[in-house]
Each structure stands twice: as structure tokens, then as C-alpha cells.
mmCIF file of C-alpha atoms in Angstrom:
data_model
loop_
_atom_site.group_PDB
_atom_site.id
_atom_site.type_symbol
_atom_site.label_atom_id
_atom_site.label_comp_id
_atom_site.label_asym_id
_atom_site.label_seq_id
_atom_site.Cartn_x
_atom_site.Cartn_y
_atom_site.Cartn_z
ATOM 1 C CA UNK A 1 0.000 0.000 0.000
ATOM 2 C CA UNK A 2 1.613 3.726 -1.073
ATOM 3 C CA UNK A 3 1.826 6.073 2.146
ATOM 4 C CA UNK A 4 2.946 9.431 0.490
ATOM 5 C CA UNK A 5 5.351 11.057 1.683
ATOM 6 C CA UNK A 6 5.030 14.904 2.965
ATOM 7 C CA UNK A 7 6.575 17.293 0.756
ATOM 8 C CA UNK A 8 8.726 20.764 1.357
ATOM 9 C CA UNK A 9 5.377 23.120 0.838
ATOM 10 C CA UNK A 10 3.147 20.473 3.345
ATOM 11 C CA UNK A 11 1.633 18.827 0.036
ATOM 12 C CA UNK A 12 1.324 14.740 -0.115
ATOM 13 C CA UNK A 13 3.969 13.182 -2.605
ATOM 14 C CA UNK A 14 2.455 11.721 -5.882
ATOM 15 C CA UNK A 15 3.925 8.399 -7.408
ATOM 16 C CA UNK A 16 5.413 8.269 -10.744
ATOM 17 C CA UNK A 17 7.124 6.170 -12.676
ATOM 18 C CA UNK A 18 10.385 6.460 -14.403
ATOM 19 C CA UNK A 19 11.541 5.632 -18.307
ATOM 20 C CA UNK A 20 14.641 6.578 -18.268
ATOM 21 C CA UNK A 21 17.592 3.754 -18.987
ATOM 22 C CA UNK A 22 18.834 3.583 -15.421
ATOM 23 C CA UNK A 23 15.495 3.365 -13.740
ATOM 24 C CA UNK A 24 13.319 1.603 -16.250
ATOM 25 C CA UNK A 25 9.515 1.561 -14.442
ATOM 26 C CA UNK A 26 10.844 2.130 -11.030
ATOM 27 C CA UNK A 27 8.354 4.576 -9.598
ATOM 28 C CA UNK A 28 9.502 7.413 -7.280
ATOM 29 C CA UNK A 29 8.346 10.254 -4.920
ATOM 30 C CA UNK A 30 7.677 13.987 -6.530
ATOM 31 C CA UNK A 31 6.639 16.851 -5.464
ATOM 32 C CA UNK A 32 2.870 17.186 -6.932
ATOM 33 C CA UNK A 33 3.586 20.572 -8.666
ATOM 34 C CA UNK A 34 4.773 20.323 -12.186
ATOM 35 C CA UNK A 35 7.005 23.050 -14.068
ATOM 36 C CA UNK A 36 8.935 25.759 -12.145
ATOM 37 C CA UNK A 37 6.657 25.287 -9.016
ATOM 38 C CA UNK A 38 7.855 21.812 -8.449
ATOM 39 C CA UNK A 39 10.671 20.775 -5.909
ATOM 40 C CA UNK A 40 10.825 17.551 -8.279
ATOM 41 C CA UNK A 41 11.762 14.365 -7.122
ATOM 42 C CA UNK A 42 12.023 12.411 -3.476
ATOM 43 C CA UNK A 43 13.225 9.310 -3.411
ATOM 44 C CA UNK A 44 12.596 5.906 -4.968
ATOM 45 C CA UNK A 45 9.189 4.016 -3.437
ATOM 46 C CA UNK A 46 10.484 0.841 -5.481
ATOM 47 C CA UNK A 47 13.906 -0.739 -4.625
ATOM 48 C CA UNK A 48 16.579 -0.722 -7.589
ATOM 49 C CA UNK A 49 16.300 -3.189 -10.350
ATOM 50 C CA UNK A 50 18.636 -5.840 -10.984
ATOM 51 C CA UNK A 51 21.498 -5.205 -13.820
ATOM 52 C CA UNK A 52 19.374 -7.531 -15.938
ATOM 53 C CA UNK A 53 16.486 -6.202 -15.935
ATOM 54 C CA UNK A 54 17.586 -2.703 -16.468
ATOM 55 C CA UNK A 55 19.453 -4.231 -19.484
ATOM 56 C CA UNK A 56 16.599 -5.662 -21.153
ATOM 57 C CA UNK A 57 13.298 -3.634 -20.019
ATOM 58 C CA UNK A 58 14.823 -0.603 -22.316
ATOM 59 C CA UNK A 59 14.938 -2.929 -25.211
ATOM 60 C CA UNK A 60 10.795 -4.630 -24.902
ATOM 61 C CA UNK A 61 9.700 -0.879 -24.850
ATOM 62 C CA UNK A 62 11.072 -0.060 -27.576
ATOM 63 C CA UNK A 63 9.828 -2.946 -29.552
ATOM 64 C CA UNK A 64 6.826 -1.954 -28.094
ATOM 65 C CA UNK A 65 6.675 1.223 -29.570
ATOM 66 C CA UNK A 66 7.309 0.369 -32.691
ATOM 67 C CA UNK A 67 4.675 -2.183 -32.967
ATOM 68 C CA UNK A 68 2.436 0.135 -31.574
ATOM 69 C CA UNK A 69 3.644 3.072 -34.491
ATOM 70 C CA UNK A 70 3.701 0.435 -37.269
ATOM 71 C CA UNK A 71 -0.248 -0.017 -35.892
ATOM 72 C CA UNK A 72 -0.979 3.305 -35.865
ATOM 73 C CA UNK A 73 0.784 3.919 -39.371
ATOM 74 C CA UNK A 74 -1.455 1.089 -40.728
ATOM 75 C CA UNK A 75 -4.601 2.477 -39.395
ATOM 76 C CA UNK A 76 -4.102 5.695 -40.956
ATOM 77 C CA UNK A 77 -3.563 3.975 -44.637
ATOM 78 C CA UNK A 78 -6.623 2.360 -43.578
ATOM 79 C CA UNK A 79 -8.558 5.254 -43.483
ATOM 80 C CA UNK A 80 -6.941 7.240 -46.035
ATOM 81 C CA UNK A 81 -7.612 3.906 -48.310
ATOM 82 C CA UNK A 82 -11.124 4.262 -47.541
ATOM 83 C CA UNK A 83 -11.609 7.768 -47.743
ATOM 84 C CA UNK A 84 -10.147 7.118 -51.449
ATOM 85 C CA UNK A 85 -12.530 5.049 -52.398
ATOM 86 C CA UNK A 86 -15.285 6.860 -50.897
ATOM 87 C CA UNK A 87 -13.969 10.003 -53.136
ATOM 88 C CA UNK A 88 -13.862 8.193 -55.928
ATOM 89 C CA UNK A 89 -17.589 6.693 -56.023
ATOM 90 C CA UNK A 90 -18.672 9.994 -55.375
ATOM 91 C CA UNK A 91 -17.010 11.483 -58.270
ATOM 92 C CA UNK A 92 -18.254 8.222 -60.498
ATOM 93 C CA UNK A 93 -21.578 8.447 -58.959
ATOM 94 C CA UNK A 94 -21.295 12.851 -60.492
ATOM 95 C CA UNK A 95 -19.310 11.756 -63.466
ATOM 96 C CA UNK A 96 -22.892 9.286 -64.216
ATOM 97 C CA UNK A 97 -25.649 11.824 -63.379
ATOM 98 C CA UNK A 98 -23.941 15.003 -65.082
ATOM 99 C CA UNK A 99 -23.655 12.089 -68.529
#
């Protein structure tokens, strides 16, 4: 169970989690604030990760977000595929009626 801590201005400590190489998902104490109000971080709530797991957790996102852009990229042809062929029966459907 999370028990913030109590921050510099009296204000509870949110969680978040970290991306960065070193820390990969390890979540940490911050000040609730964001931008130039916030004293930042306060300490880790998880322990460190083992060498191996910071090794390889970088790696799986990253193939994660590619498979999720290569998605996205292939909904958007989707659409525009669709939209295509929409535009085109229309302008069939006009090129018929005006003939």
C-alpha cells in the first residue's frame, strides 16, 4: 500500500514512474507541482532493479513502440484507403448523373 510522503510546501507526494535507462519503471516520490513550481523528485518508493532487468526492459519498450507506431501507421492507410474510395464513387456516382 503507497503512504505518500510529505513534501517541502506540506503537500502529499504523488507516485510516478520512471523511463529513463537507469530506472526503467521504477516509480519514485515527486513533489505534486509540475514546471517551475515543483521541488521535483524524493526518493525511490520501489527498490533498484537488478542489472538484468535494467538491461533488457529498455529494449521490450522499444519494440513496443514500434509495434504500436507500425499499428498506428497502418490504421491511418486504412482510413486514407477508404476515404479514397469513398472520393472516388462519389465522383463516379457525379461523373454518371452530369452524362
Amino acid at each position: 500500500m503507497y503512504i505518500p510522503r510529505i513534501y517541502h510546501g506540506g503537500l502529499p507526494t504523488v507516485l510516478r514512474t520512471s523511463w529513463t535507462a537507469t530506472n526503467p519503471g521504477r516509480r519514485f516520490h515527486c513533489c505534486p507541482k509540475t514546471g517551475q513550481d515543483s521541488y521535483g523528485f524524493n526518493g525511490f518508493y520501489d527498490p533498484p532493479m537488478c542489472p538484468r532487468s535494467v538491461q533488457i526492459i529498455p529494449g521490450l519498450l522499444r519494440n513496443i513502440n514500434h509495434v504500436q507506431e507500425v499499428a498506428t501507421n497502418n490504421e491511418r492507410r486504412a482510413t486514407m484507403f477508404k476515404n479514397l474510395l469513398l472520393l472516388s464513387w462519389l465522383v463516379f456516382g457525379v461523373y454518371f448523373m452530369m452524362n
